[in-house]
Amino acid sequence: LQVVTRSDYIFYVSLLLFGLANAGTRVLRVNYLFRTIPNTIYGRTNSVFNMANIAMRIAFLTVFAIPFFTVSNNVVYALSLLTLFLVTAATVLIRYYRKFVYY
């Protein structure tokens, strides 16, 4: 956020909003899973999602720990990689949006 502003107030407000959005997303995910997945297999399904989360975090941390990204202005490539991942995820969500029906 330092690119946008140098104000501490705006920085902390944006972090607060980010935290609320993150918590809201987690609540919605758990709510959706409870409504769509039978109770008998919920634990295994939740384990699969948690392992996928951990695997993606490890993959991103491994890739971004490469010294290439810390040299000169190469952080742009790291942000481009994250943008590509987010665009791919958003495309999948938009494509299958109609299947995510709330009861």
PDB file of N, CA and C in Angstrom:
ATOM      1  N   LEU A   1       0.804  -1.204   0.000  1.00  0.00           N
ATOM      2  CA  LEU A   1       0.000   0.000   0.000  1.00  0.00           C
ATOM      3  C   LEU A   1       0.840   1.258   0.000  1.00  0.00           C
ATOM      4  N   GLN A   2       2.100   1.128   0.175  1.00  0.00           N
ATOM      5  CA  GLN A   2       2.932   2.307   0.190  1.00  0.00           C
ATOM      6  C   GLN A   2       2.940   2.979  -1.177  1.00  0.00           C
ATOM      7  N   VAL A   3       2.618   2.225  -2.207  1.00  0.00           N
ATOM      8  CA  VAL A   3       2.537   2.798  -3.542  1.00  0.00           C
ATOM      9  C   VAL A   3       1.373   3.773  -3.614  1.00  0.00           C
ATOM     10  N   VAL A   4       0.263   3.435  -2.970  1.00  0.00           N
ATOM     11  CA  VAL A   4      -0.934   4.261  -3.027  1.00  0.00           C
ATOM     12  C   VAL A   4      -0.839   5.448  -2.074  1.00  0.00           C
ATOM     13  N   THR A   5      -0.422   5.187  -0.838  1.00  0.00           N
ATOM     14  CA  THR A   5      -0.379   6.246   0.165  1.00  0.00           C
ATOM     15  C   THR A   5       0.671   5.923   1.227  1.00  0.00           C
ATOM     16  N   ARG A   6       1.097   6.929   1.933  1.00  0.00           N
ATOM     17  CA  ARG A   6       2.043   6.730   3.035  1.00  0.00           C
ATOM     18  C   ARG A   6       1.351   6.903   4.388  1.00  0.00           C
ATOM     19  N   SER A   7       0.047   6.955   4.378  1.00  0.00           N
ATOM     20  CA  SER A   7      -0.718   7.165   5.596  1.00  0.00           C
ATOM     21  C   SER A   7      -0.844   5.869   6.392  1.00  0.00           C
ATOM     22  N   ASP A   8      -0.479   5.909   7.652  1.00  0.00           N
ATOM     23  CA  ASP A   8      -0.626   4.734   8.515  1.00  0.00           C
ATOM     24  C   ASP A   8      -2.092   4.396   8.723  1.00  0.00           C
ATOM     25  N   TYR A   9      -2.923   5.411   8.832  1.00  0.00           N
ATOM     26  CA  TYR A   9      -4.346   5.207   9.067  1.00  0.00           C
ATOM     27  C   TYR A   9      -4.959   4.387   7.926  1.00  0.00           C
ATOM     28  N   ILE A  10      -4.695   4.751   6.707  1.00  0.00           N
ATOM     29  CA  ILE A  10      -5.241   4.020   5.558  1.00  0.00           C
ATOM     30  C   ILE A  10      -4.681   2.608   5.512  1.00  0.00           C
ATOM     31  N   PHE A  11      -3.419   2.450   5.855  1.00  0.00           N
ATOM     32  CA  PHE A  11      -2.800   1.133   5.880  1.00  0.00           C
ATOM     33  C   PHE A  11      -3.512   0.202   6.866  1.00  0.00           C
ATOM     34  N   TYR A  12      -3.736   0.681   8.090  1.00  0.00           N
ATOM     35  CA  TYR A  12      -4.375  -0.163   9.108  1.00  0.00           C
ATOM     36  C   TYR A  12      -5.853  -0.404   8.808  1.00  0.00           C
ATOM     37  N   VAL A  13      -6.529   0.564   8.248  1.00  0.00           N
ATOM     38  CA  VAL A  13      -7.933   0.364   7.864  1.00  0.00           C
ATOM     39  C   VAL A  13      -8.024  -0.689   6.761  1.00  0.00           C
ATOM     40  N   SER A  14      -7.116  -0.625   5.786  1.00  0.00           N
ATOM     41  CA  SER A  14      -7.139  -1.623   4.713  1.00  0.00           C
ATOM     42  C   SER A  14      -6.815  -3.019   5.250  1.00  0.00           C
ATOM     43  N   LEU A  15      -5.897  -3.109   6.214  1.00  0.00           N
ATOM     44  CA  LEU A  15      -5.617  -4.412   6.827  1.00  0.00           C
ATOM     45  C   LEU A  15      -6.825  -4.940   7.598  1.00  0.00           C
ATOM     46  N   LEU A  16      -7.547  -4.052   8.266  1.00  0.00           N
ATOM     47  CA  LEU A  16      -8.760  -4.454   8.970  1.00  0.00           C
ATOM     48  C   LEU A  16      -9.795  -4.982   7.989  1.00  0.00           C
ATOM     49  N   LEU A  17      -9.993  -4.275   6.885  1.00  0.00           N
ATOM     50  CA  LEU A  17     -10.951  -4.727   5.873  1.00  0.00           C
ATOM     51  C   LEU A  17     -10.526  -6.054   5.258  1.00  0.00           C
ATOM     52  N   PHE A  18      -9.232  -6.202   5.029  1.00  0.00           N
ATOM     53  CA  PHE A  18      -8.724  -7.460   4.498  1.00  0.00           C
ATOM     54  C   PHE A  18      -8.988  -8.611   5.472  1.00  0.00           C
ATOM     55  N   GLY A  19      -8.767  -8.373   6.748  1.00  0.00           N
ATOM     56  CA  GLY A  19      -9.019  -9.398   7.758  1.00  0.00           C
ATOM     57  C   GLY A  19     -10.488  -9.769   7.848  1.00  0.00           C
ATOM     58  N   LEU A  20     -11.361  -8.783   7.788  1.00  0.00           N
ATOM     59  CA  LEU A  20     -12.804  -9.060   7.820  1.00  0.00           C
ATOM     60  C   LEU A  20     -13.240  -9.849   6.589  1.00  0.00           C
ATOM     61  N   ALA A  21     -12.705  -9.488   5.434  1.00  0.00           N
ATOM     62  CA  ALA A  21     -13.047 -10.211   4.205  1.00  0.00           C
ATOM     63  C   ALA A  21     -12.549 -11.651   4.278  1.00  0.00           C
ATOM     64  N   ASN A  22     -11.363 -11.843   4.831  1.00  0.00           N
ATOM     65  CA  ASN A  22     -10.813 -13.186   4.972  1.00  0.00           C
ATOM     66  C   ASN A  22     -11.676 -14.033   5.910  1.00  0.00           C
ATOM     67  N   ALA A  23     -12.081 -13.456   7.030  1.00  0.00           N
ATOM     68  CA  ALA A  23     -12.930 -14.179   7.976  1.00  0.00           C
ATOM     69  C   ALA A  23     -14.289 -14.483   7.353  1.00  0.00           C
ATOM     70  N   GLY A  24     -14.852 -13.517   6.637  1.00  0.00           N
ATOM     71  CA  GLY A  24     -16.140 -13.735   5.985  1.00  0.00           C
ATOM     72  C   GLY A  24     -16.076 -14.837   4.950  1.00  0.00           C
ATOM     73  N   THR A  25     -14.981 -14.887   4.207  1.00  0.00           N
ATOM     74  CA  THR A  25     -14.810 -15.933   3.202  1.00  0.00           C
ATOM     75  C   THR A  25     -14.720 -17.300   3.859  1.00  0.00           C
ATOM     76  N   ARG A  26     -14.024 -17.386   4.971  1.00  0.00           N
ATOM     77  CA  ARG A  26     -13.914 -18.669   5.676  1.00  0.00           C
ATOM     78  C   ARG A  26     -15.270 -19.123   6.201  1.00  0.00           C
ATOM     79  N   VAL A  27     -16.040 -18.201   6.756  1.00  0.00           N
ATOM     80  CA  VAL A  27     -17.366 -18.548   7.269  1.00  0.00           C
ATOM     81  C   VAL A  27     -18.260 -19.026   6.132  1.00  0.00           C
ATOM     82  N   LEU A  28     -18.240 -18.330   5.007  1.00  0.00           N
ATOM     83  CA  LEU A  28     -19.060 -18.738   3.863  1.00  0.00           C
ATOM     84  C   LEU A  28     -18.638 -20.094   3.324  1.00  0.00           C
ATOM     85  N   ARG A  29     -17.323 -20.351   3.296  1.00  0.00           N
ATOM     86  CA  ARG A  29     -16.845 -21.648   2.810  1.00  0.00           C
ATOM     87  C   ARG A  29     -17.330 -22.783   3.703  1.00  0.00           C
ATOM     88  N   VAL A  30     -17.189 -22.619   5.012  1.00  0.00           N
ATOM     89  CA  VAL A  30     -17.626 -23.662   5.945  1.00  0.00           C
ATOM     90  C   VAL A  30     -19.139 -23.845   5.862  1.00  0.00           C
ATOM     91  N   ASN A  31     -19.868 -22.754   5.759  1.00  0.00           N
ATOM     92  CA  ASN A  31     -21.323 -22.809   5.641  1.00  0.00           C
ATOM     93  C   ASN A  31     -21.728 -23.569   4.376  1.00  0.00           C
ATOM     94  N   TYR A  32     -21.086 -23.268   3.257  1.00  0.00           N
ATOM     95  CA  TYR A  32     -21.390 -23.950   2.004  1.00  0.00           C
ATOM     96  C   TYR A  32     -21.078 -25.435   2.107  1.00  0.00           C
ATOM     97  N   LEU A  33     -19.925 -25.775   2.685  1.00  0.00           N
ATOM     98  CA  LEU A  33     -19.552 -27.179   2.808  1.00  0.00           C
ATOM     99  C   LEU A  33     -20.522 -27.933   3.713  1.00  0.00           C
ATOM    100  N   PHE A  34     -20.956 -27.310   4.818  1.00  0.00           N
ATOM    101  CA  PHE A  34     -21.916 -27.969   5.705  1.00  0.00           C
ATOM    102  C   PHE A  34     -23.230 -28.248   4.995  1.00  0.00           C
ATOM    103  N   ARG A  35     -23.637 -27.348   4.123  1.00  0.00           N
ATOM    104  CA  ARG A  35     -24.922 -27.516   3.437  1.00  0.00           C
ATOM    105  C   ARG A  35     -24.872 -28.507   2.284  1.00  0.00           C
ATOM    106  N   THR A  36     -23.726 -28.697   1.674  1.00  0.00           N
ATOM    107  CA  THR A  36     -23.677 -29.525   0.472  1.00  0.00           C
ATOM    108  C   THR A  36     -23.039 -30.893   0.666  1.00  0.00           C
ATOM    109  N   ILE A  37     -22.232 -31.066   1.701  1.00  0.00           N
ATOM    110  CA  ILE A  37     -21.525 -32.329   1.888  1.00  0.00           C
ATOM    111  C   ILE A  37     -22.137 -33.079   3.057  1.00  0.00           C
ATOM    112  N   PRO A  38     -22.449 -34.362   2.855  1.00  0.00           N
ATOM    113  CA  PRO A  38     -23.015 -35.155   3.960  1.00  0.00           C
ATOM    114  C   PRO A  38     -22.070 -35.196   5.163  1.00  0.00           C
ATOM    115  N   ASN A  39     -22.646 -35.281   6.333  1.00  0.00           N
ATOM    116  CA  ASN A  39     -21.885 -35.258   7.577  1.00  0.00           C
ATOM    117  C   ASN A  39     -20.914 -36.430   7.686  1.00  0.00           C
ATOM    118  N   THR A  40     -21.238 -37.536   7.037  1.00  0.00           N
ATOM    119  CA  THR A  40     -20.387 -38.727   7.144  1.00  0.00           C
ATOM    120  C   THR A  40     -19.041 -38.559   6.457  1.00  0.00           C
ATOM    121  N   ILE A  41     -18.960 -37.694   5.453  1.00  0.00           N
ATOM    122  CA  ILE A  41     -17.686 -37.516   4.750  1.00  0.00           C
ATOM    123  C   ILE A  41     -17.138 -36.093   4.896  1.00  0.00           C
ATOM    124  N   TYR A  42     -17.778 -35.285   5.736  1.00  0.00           N
ATOM    125  CA  TYR A  42     -17.340 -33.887   5.870  1.00  0.00           C
ATOM    126  C   TYR A  42     -15.897 -33.783   6.360  1.00  0.00           C
ATOM    127  N   GLY A  43     -15.517 -34.591   7.314  1.00  0.00           N
ATOM    128  CA  GLY A  43     -14.168 -34.524   7.869  1.00  0.00           C
ATOM    129  C   GLY A  43     -13.109 -34.814   6.826  1.00  0.00           C
ATOM    130  N   ARG A  44     -13.349 -35.831   6.006  1.00  0.00           N
ATOM    131  CA  ARG A  44     -12.382 -36.171   4.949  1.00  0.00           C
ATOM    132  C   ARG A  44     -12.318 -35.075   3.899  1.00  0.00           C
ATOM    133  N   THR A  45     -13.477 -34.511   3.556  1.00  0.00           N
ATOM    134  CA  THR A  45     -13.507 -33.438   2.568  1.00  0.00           C
ATOM    135  C   THR A  45     -12.766 -32.211   3.082  1.00  0.00           C
ATOM    136  N   ASN A  46     -12.999 -31.869   4.337  1.00  0.00           N
ATOM    137  CA  ASN A  46     -12.313 -30.735   4.931  1.00  0.00           C
ATOM    138  C   ASN A  46     -10.800 -30.978   4.960  1.00  0.00           C
ATOM    139  N   SER A  47     -10.384 -32.214   5.219  1.00  0.00           N
ATOM    140  CA  SER A  47      -8.957 -32.544   5.221  1.00  0.00           C
ATOM    141  C   SER A  47      -8.348 -32.351   3.834  1.00  0.00           C
ATOM    142  N   VAL A  48      -9.084 -32.720   2.795  1.00  0.00           N
ATOM    143  CA  VAL A  48      -8.588 -32.551   1.432  1.00  0.00           C
ATOM    144  C   VAL A  48      -8.395 -31.065   1.124  1.00  0.00           C
ATOM    145  N   PHE A  49      -9.371 -30.235   1.494  1.00  0.00           N
ATOM    146  CA  PHE A  49      -9.247 -28.801   1.249  1.00  0.00           C
ATOM    147  C   PHE A  49      -8.101 -28.193   2.049  1.00  0.00           C
ATOM    148  N   ASN A  50      -7.924 -28.634   3.290  1.00  0.00           N
ATOM    149  CA  ASN A  50      -6.818 -28.125   4.101  1.00  0.00           C
ATOM    150  C   ASN A  50      -5.466 -28.535   3.518  1.00  0.00           C
ATOM    151  N   MET A  51      -5.363 -29.761   3.032  1.00  0.00           N
ATOM    152  CA  MET A  51      -4.110 -30.207   2.431  1.00  0.00           C
ATOM    153  C   MET A  51      -3.831 -29.445   1.132  1.00  0.00           C
ATOM    154  N   ALA A  52      -4.869 -29.173   0.350  1.00  0.00           N
ATOM    155  CA  ALA A  52      -4.685 -28.379  -0.867  1.00  0.00           C
ATOM    156  C   ALA A  52      -4.203 -26.974  -0.500  1.00  0.00           C
ATOM    157  N   ASN A  53      -4.763 -26.399   0.545  1.00  0.00           N
ATOM    158  CA  ASN A  53      -4.346 -25.081   1.018  1.00  0.00           C
ATOM    159  C   ASN A  53      -2.875 -25.094   1.421  1.00  0.00           C
ATOM    160  N   ILE A  54      -2.486 -26.082   2.185  1.00  0.00           N
ATOM    161  CA  ILE A  54      -1.099 -26.184   2.640  1.00  0.00           C
ATOM    162  C   ILE A  54      -0.160 -26.404   1.455  1.00  0.00           C
ATOM    163  N   ALA A  55      -0.567 -27.262   0.505  1.00  0.00           N
ATOM    164  CA  ALA A  55       0.277 -27.531  -0.662  1.00  0.00           C
ATOM    165  C   ALA A  55       0.478 -26.273  -1.500  1.00  0.00           C
ATOM    166  N   MET A  56      -0.584 -25.480  -1.679  1.00  0.00           N
ATOM    167  CA  MET A  56      -0.437 -24.243  -2.453  1.00  0.00           C
ATOM    168  C   MET A  56       0.447 -23.233  -1.727  1.00  0.00           C
ATOM    169  N   ARG A  57       0.313 -23.154  -0.412  1.00  0.00           N
ATOM    170  CA  ARG A  57       1.163 -22.237   0.348  1.00  0.00           C
ATOM    171  C   ARG A  57       2.634 -22.638   0.242  1.00  0.00           C
ATOM    172  N   ILE A  58       2.911 -23.941   0.372  1.00  0.00           N
ATOM    173  CA  ILE A  58       4.286 -24.427   0.248  1.00  0.00           C
ATOM    174  C   ILE A  58       4.825 -24.148  -1.141  1.00  0.00           C
ATOM    175  N   ALA A  59       4.004 -24.396  -2.168  1.00  0.00           N
ATOM    176  CA  ALA A  59       4.455 -24.155  -3.546  1.00  0.00           C
ATOM    177  C   ALA A  59       4.782 -22.683  -3.766  1.00  0.00           C
ATOM    178  N   PHE A  60       3.892 -21.789  -3.333  1.00  0.00           N
ATOM    179  CA  PHE A  60       4.146 -20.363  -3.522  1.00  0.00           C
ATOM    180  C   PHE A  60       5.351 -19.895  -2.707  1.00  0.00           C
ATOM    181  N   LEU A  61       5.470 -20.358  -1.464  1.00  0.00           N
ATOM    182  CA  LEU A  61       6.630 -19.966  -0.657  1.00  0.00           C
ATOM    183  C   LEU A  61       7.931 -20.473  -1.261  1.00  0.00           C
ATOM    184  N   THR A  62       7.900 -21.678  -1.808  1.00  0.00           N
ATOM    185  CA  THR A  62       9.097 -22.236  -2.436  1.00  0.00           C
ATOM    186  C   THR A  62       9.486 -21.427  -3.665  1.00  0.00           C
ATOM    187  N   VAL A  63       8.505 -21.127  -4.499  1.00  0.00           N
ATOM    188  CA  VAL A  63       8.792 -20.377  -5.727  1.00  0.00           C
ATOM    189  C   VAL A  63       9.288 -18.979  -5.392  1.00  0.00           C
ATOM    190  N   PHE A  64       8.627 -18.308  -4.442  1.00  0.00           N
ATOM    191  CA  PHE A  64       8.994 -16.928  -4.147  1.00  0.00           C
ATOM    192  C   PHE A  64      10.217 -16.812  -3.252  1.00  0.00           C
ATOM    193  N   ALA A  65      10.733 -17.923  -2.755  1.00  0.00           N
ATOM    194  CA  ALA A  65      11.970 -17.898  -1.975  1.00  0.00           C
ATOM    195  C   ALA A  65      13.198 -17.931  -2.884  1.00  0.00           C
ATOM    196  N   ILE A  66      12.980 -18.169  -4.155  1.00  0.00           N
ATOM    197  CA  ILE A  66      14.093 -18.175  -5.110  1.00  0.00           C
ATOM    198  C   ILE A  66      14.693 -16.769  -5.156  1.00  0.00           C
ATOM    199  N   PRO A  67      15.995 -16.657  -5.055  1.00  0.00           N
ATOM    200  CA  PRO A  67      16.633 -15.325  -5.019  1.00  0.00           C
ATOM    201  C   PRO A  67      16.333 -14.458  -6.249  1.00  0.00           C
ATOM    202  N   PHE A  68      15.901 -15.062  -7.341  1.00  0.00           N
ATOM    203  CA  PHE A  68      15.597 -14.300  -8.548  1.00  0.00           C
ATOM    204  C   PHE A  68      14.612 -13.175  -8.271  1.00  0.00           C
ATOM    205  N   PHE A  69      13.646 -13.410  -7.397  1.00  0.00           N
ATOM    206  CA  PHE A  69      12.593 -12.432  -7.153  1.00  0.00           C
ATOM    207  C   PHE A  69      13.052 -11.256  -6.297  1.00  0.00           C
ATOM    208  N   THR A  70      14.184 -11.395  -5.620  1.00  0.00           N
ATOM    209  CA  THR A  70      14.664 -10.304  -4.764  1.00  0.00           C
ATOM    210  C   THR A  70      15.706  -9.434  -5.446  1.00  0.00           C
ATOM    211  N   VAL A  71      16.124  -9.794  -6.640  1.00  0.00           N
ATOM    212  CA  VAL A  71      17.145  -9.044  -7.367  1.00  0.00           C
ATOM    213  C   VAL A  71      16.486  -7.942  -8.181  1.00  0.00           C
ATOM    214  N   SER A  72      17.006  -6.763  -8.074  1.00  0.00           N
ATOM    215  CA  SER A  72      16.580  -5.617  -8.874  1.00  0.00           C
ATOM    216  C   SER A  72      15.072  -5.399  -8.756  1.00  0.00           C
ATOM    217  N   ASN A  73      14.382  -5.358  -9.870  1.00  0.00           N
ATOM    218  CA  ASN A  73      12.947  -5.080  -9.896  1.00  0.00           C
ATOM    219  C   ASN A  73      12.148  -6.322 -10.274  1.00  0.00           C
ATOM    220  N   ASN A  74      12.670  -7.499  -9.976  1.00  0.00           N
ATOM    221  CA  ASN A  74      12.031  -8.745 -10.397  1.00  0.00           C
ATOM    222  C   ASN A  74      10.822  -9.136  -9.555  1.00  0.00           C
ATOM    223  N   VAL A  75      10.490  -8.357  -8.554  1.00  0.00           N
ATOM    224  CA  VAL A  75       9.283  -8.640  -7.779  1.00  0.00           C
ATOM    225  C   VAL A  75       8.050  -8.523  -8.669  1.00  0.00           C
ATOM    226  N   VAL A  76       8.175  -7.816  -9.766  1.00  0.00           N
ATOM    227  CA  VAL A  76       7.076  -7.693 -10.722  1.00  0.00           C
ATOM    228  C   VAL A  76       6.692  -9.065 -11.261  1.00  0.00           C
ATOM    229  N   TYR A  77       7.674  -9.937 -11.452  1.00  0.00           N
ATOM    230  CA  TYR A  77       7.382 -11.283 -11.946  1.00  0.00           C
ATOM    231  C   TYR A  77       6.622 -12.100 -10.902  1.00  0.00           C
ATOM    232  N   ALA A  78       6.939 -11.922  -9.641  1.00  0.00           N
ATOM    233  CA  ALA A  78       6.216 -12.617  -8.576  1.00  0.00           C
ATOM    234  C   ALA A  78       4.764 -12.164  -8.549  1.00  0.00           C
ATOM    235  N   LEU A  79       4.551 -10.865  -8.659  1.00  0.00           N
ATOM    236  CA  LEU A  79       3.182 -10.352  -8.679  1.00  0.00           C
ATOM    237  C   LEU A  79       2.445 -10.802  -9.930  1.00  0.00           C
ATOM    238  N   SER A  80       3.143 -10.928 -11.042  1.00  0.00           N
ATOM    239  CA  SER A  80       2.521 -11.429 -12.269  1.00  0.00           C
ATOM    240  C   SER A  80       2.099 -12.879 -12.093  1.00  0.00           C
ATOM    241  N   LEU A  81       2.919 -13.669 -11.422  1.00  0.00           N
ATOM    242  CA  LEU A  81       2.582 -15.069 -11.165  1.00  0.00           C
ATOM    243  C   LEU A  81       1.344 -15.169 -10.274  1.00  0.00           C
ATOM    244  N   LEU A  82       1.295 -14.355  -9.234  1.00  0.00           N
ATOM    245  CA  LEU A  82       0.124 -14.352  -8.357  1.00  0.00           C
ATOM    246  C   LEU A  82      -1.122 -13.879  -9.099  1.00  0.00           C
ATOM    247  N   THR A  83      -0.970 -12.898  -9.984  1.00  0.00           N
ATOM    248  CA  THR A  83      -2.094 -12.419 -10.774  1.00  0.00           C
ATOM    249  C   THR A  83      -2.612 -13.515 -11.682  1.00  0.00           C
ATOM    250  N   LEU A  84      -1.715 -14.247 -12.306  1.00  0.00           N
ATOM    251  CA  LEU A  84      -2.117 -15.360 -13.162  1.00  0.00           C
ATOM    252  C   LEU A  84      -2.898 -16.401 -12.368  1.00  0.00           C
ATOM    253  N   PHE A  85      -2.422 -16.717 -11.163  1.00  0.00           N
ATOM    254  CA  PHE A  85      -3.130 -17.677 -10.318  1.00  0.00           C
ATOM    255  C   PHE A  85      -4.523 -17.165  -9.954  1.00  0.00           C
ATOM    256  N   LEU A  86      -4.627 -15.889  -9.577  1.00  0.00           N
ATOM    257  CA  LEU A  86      -5.923 -15.325  -9.198  1.00  0.00           C
ATOM    258  C   LEU A  86      -6.890 -15.266 -10.376  1.00  0.00           C
ATOM    259  N   VAL A  87      -6.397 -14.929 -11.546  1.00  0.00           N
ATOM    260  CA  VAL A  87      -7.253 -14.889 -12.737  1.00  0.00           C
ATOM    261  C   VAL A  87      -7.748 -16.292 -13.077  1.00  0.00           C
ATOM    262  N   THR A  88      -6.874 -17.282 -12.958  1.00  0.00           N
ATOM    263  CA  THR A  88      -7.276 -18.672 -13.208  1.00  0.00           C
ATOM    264  C   THR A  88      -8.344 -19.115 -12.209  1.00  0.00           C
ATOM    265  N   ALA A  89      -8.132 -18.822 -10.933  1.00  0.00           N
ATOM    266  CA  ALA A  89      -9.107 -19.199  -9.904  1.00  0.00           C
ATOM    267  C   ALA A  89     -10.436 -18.481 -10.123  1.00  0.00           C
ATOM    268  N   ALA A  90     -10.386 -17.197 -10.462  1.00  0.00           N
ATOM    269  CA  ALA A  90     -11.619 -16.440 -10.703  1.00  0.00           C
ATOM    270  C   ALA A  90     -12.356 -16.977 -11.927  1.00  0.00           C
ATOM    271  N   THR A  91     -11.624 -17.375 -12.952  1.00  0.00           N
ATOM    272  CA  THR A  91     -12.247 -17.944 -14.146  1.00  0.00           C
ATOM    273  C   THR A  91     -12.980 -19.235 -13.810  1.00  0.00           C
ATOM    274  N   VAL A  92     -12.361 -20.081 -13.018  1.00  0.00           N
ATOM    275  CA  VAL A  92     -13.011 -21.338 -12.614  1.00  0.00           C
ATOM    276  C   VAL A  92     -14.266 -21.036 -11.797  1.00  0.00           C
ATOM    277  N   LEU A  93     -14.179 -20.105 -10.863  1.00  0.00           N
ATOM    278  CA  LEU A  93     -15.342 -19.763 -10.047  1.00  0.00           C
ATOM    279  C   LEU A  93     -16.467 -19.169 -10.880  1.00  0.00           C
ATOM    280  N   ILE A  94     -16.142 -18.317 -11.818  1.00  0.00           N
ATOM    281  CA  ILE A  94     -17.174 -17.717 -12.676  1.00  0.00           C
ATOM    282  C   ILE A  94     -17.802 -18.772 -13.573  1.00  0.00           C
ATOM    283  N   ARG A  95     -16.981 -19.684 -14.082  1.00  0.00           N
ATOM    284  CA  ARG A  95     -17.502 -20.735 -14.975  1.00  0.00           C
ATOM    285  C   ARG A  95     -18.490 -21.643 -14.246  1.00  0.00           C
ATOM    286  N   TYR A  96     -18.206 -21.990 -13.018  1.00  0.00           N
ATOM    287  CA  TYR A  96     -19.053 -22.912 -12.263  1.00  0.00           C
ATOM    288  C   TYR A  96     -19.944 -22.194 -11.253  1.00  0.00           C
ATOM    289  N   TYR A  97     -20.174 -20.925 -11.441  1.00  0.00           N
ATOM    290  CA  TYR A  97     -20.956 -20.132 -10.488  1.00  0.00           C
ATOM    291  C   TYR A  97     -22.359 -20.695 -10.295  1.00  0.00           C
ATOM    292  N   ARG A  98     -22.997 -21.124 -11.349  1.00  0.00           N
ATOM    293  CA  ARG A  98     -24.385 -21.622 -11.262  1.00  0.00           C
ATOM    294  C   ARG A  98     -24.490 -22.898 -10.438  1.00  0.00           C
ATOM    295  N   LYS A  99     -23.409 -23.652 -10.332  1.00  0.00           N
ATOM    296  CA  LYS A  99     -23.434 -24.885  -9.533  1.00  0.00           C
ATOM    297  C   LYS A  99     -23.351 -24.609  -8.043  1.00  0.00           C
ATOM    298  N   PHE A 100     -22.888 -23.416  -7.670  1.00  0.00           N
ATOM    299  CA  PHE A 100     -22.784 -23.057  -6.264  1.00  0.00           C
ATOM    300  C   PHE A 100     -24.088 -22.432  -5.816  1.00  0.00           C
ATOM    301  N   VAL A 101     -25.077 -23.274  -5.538  1.00  0.00           N
ATOM    302  CA  VAL A 101     -26.407 -22.795  -5.194  1.00  0.00           C
ATOM    303  C   VAL A 101     -26.563 -22.837  -3.671  1.00  0.00           C
ATOM    304  N   TYR A 102     -27.044 -21.731  -3.121  1.00  0.00           N
ATOM    305  CA  TYR A 102     -27.339 -21.691  -1.689  1.00  0.00           C
ATOM    306  C   TYR A 102     -28.753 -22.190  -1.470  1.00  0.00           C
ATOM    307  N   TYR A 103     -28.926 -22.964  -0.436  1.00  0.00           N
ATOM    308  CA  TYR A 103     -30.248 -23.515  -0.126  1.00  0.00           C
ATOM    309  C   TYR A 103     -31.040 -22.586   0.735  1.00  0.00           C
TER     310      TYR A 103
END
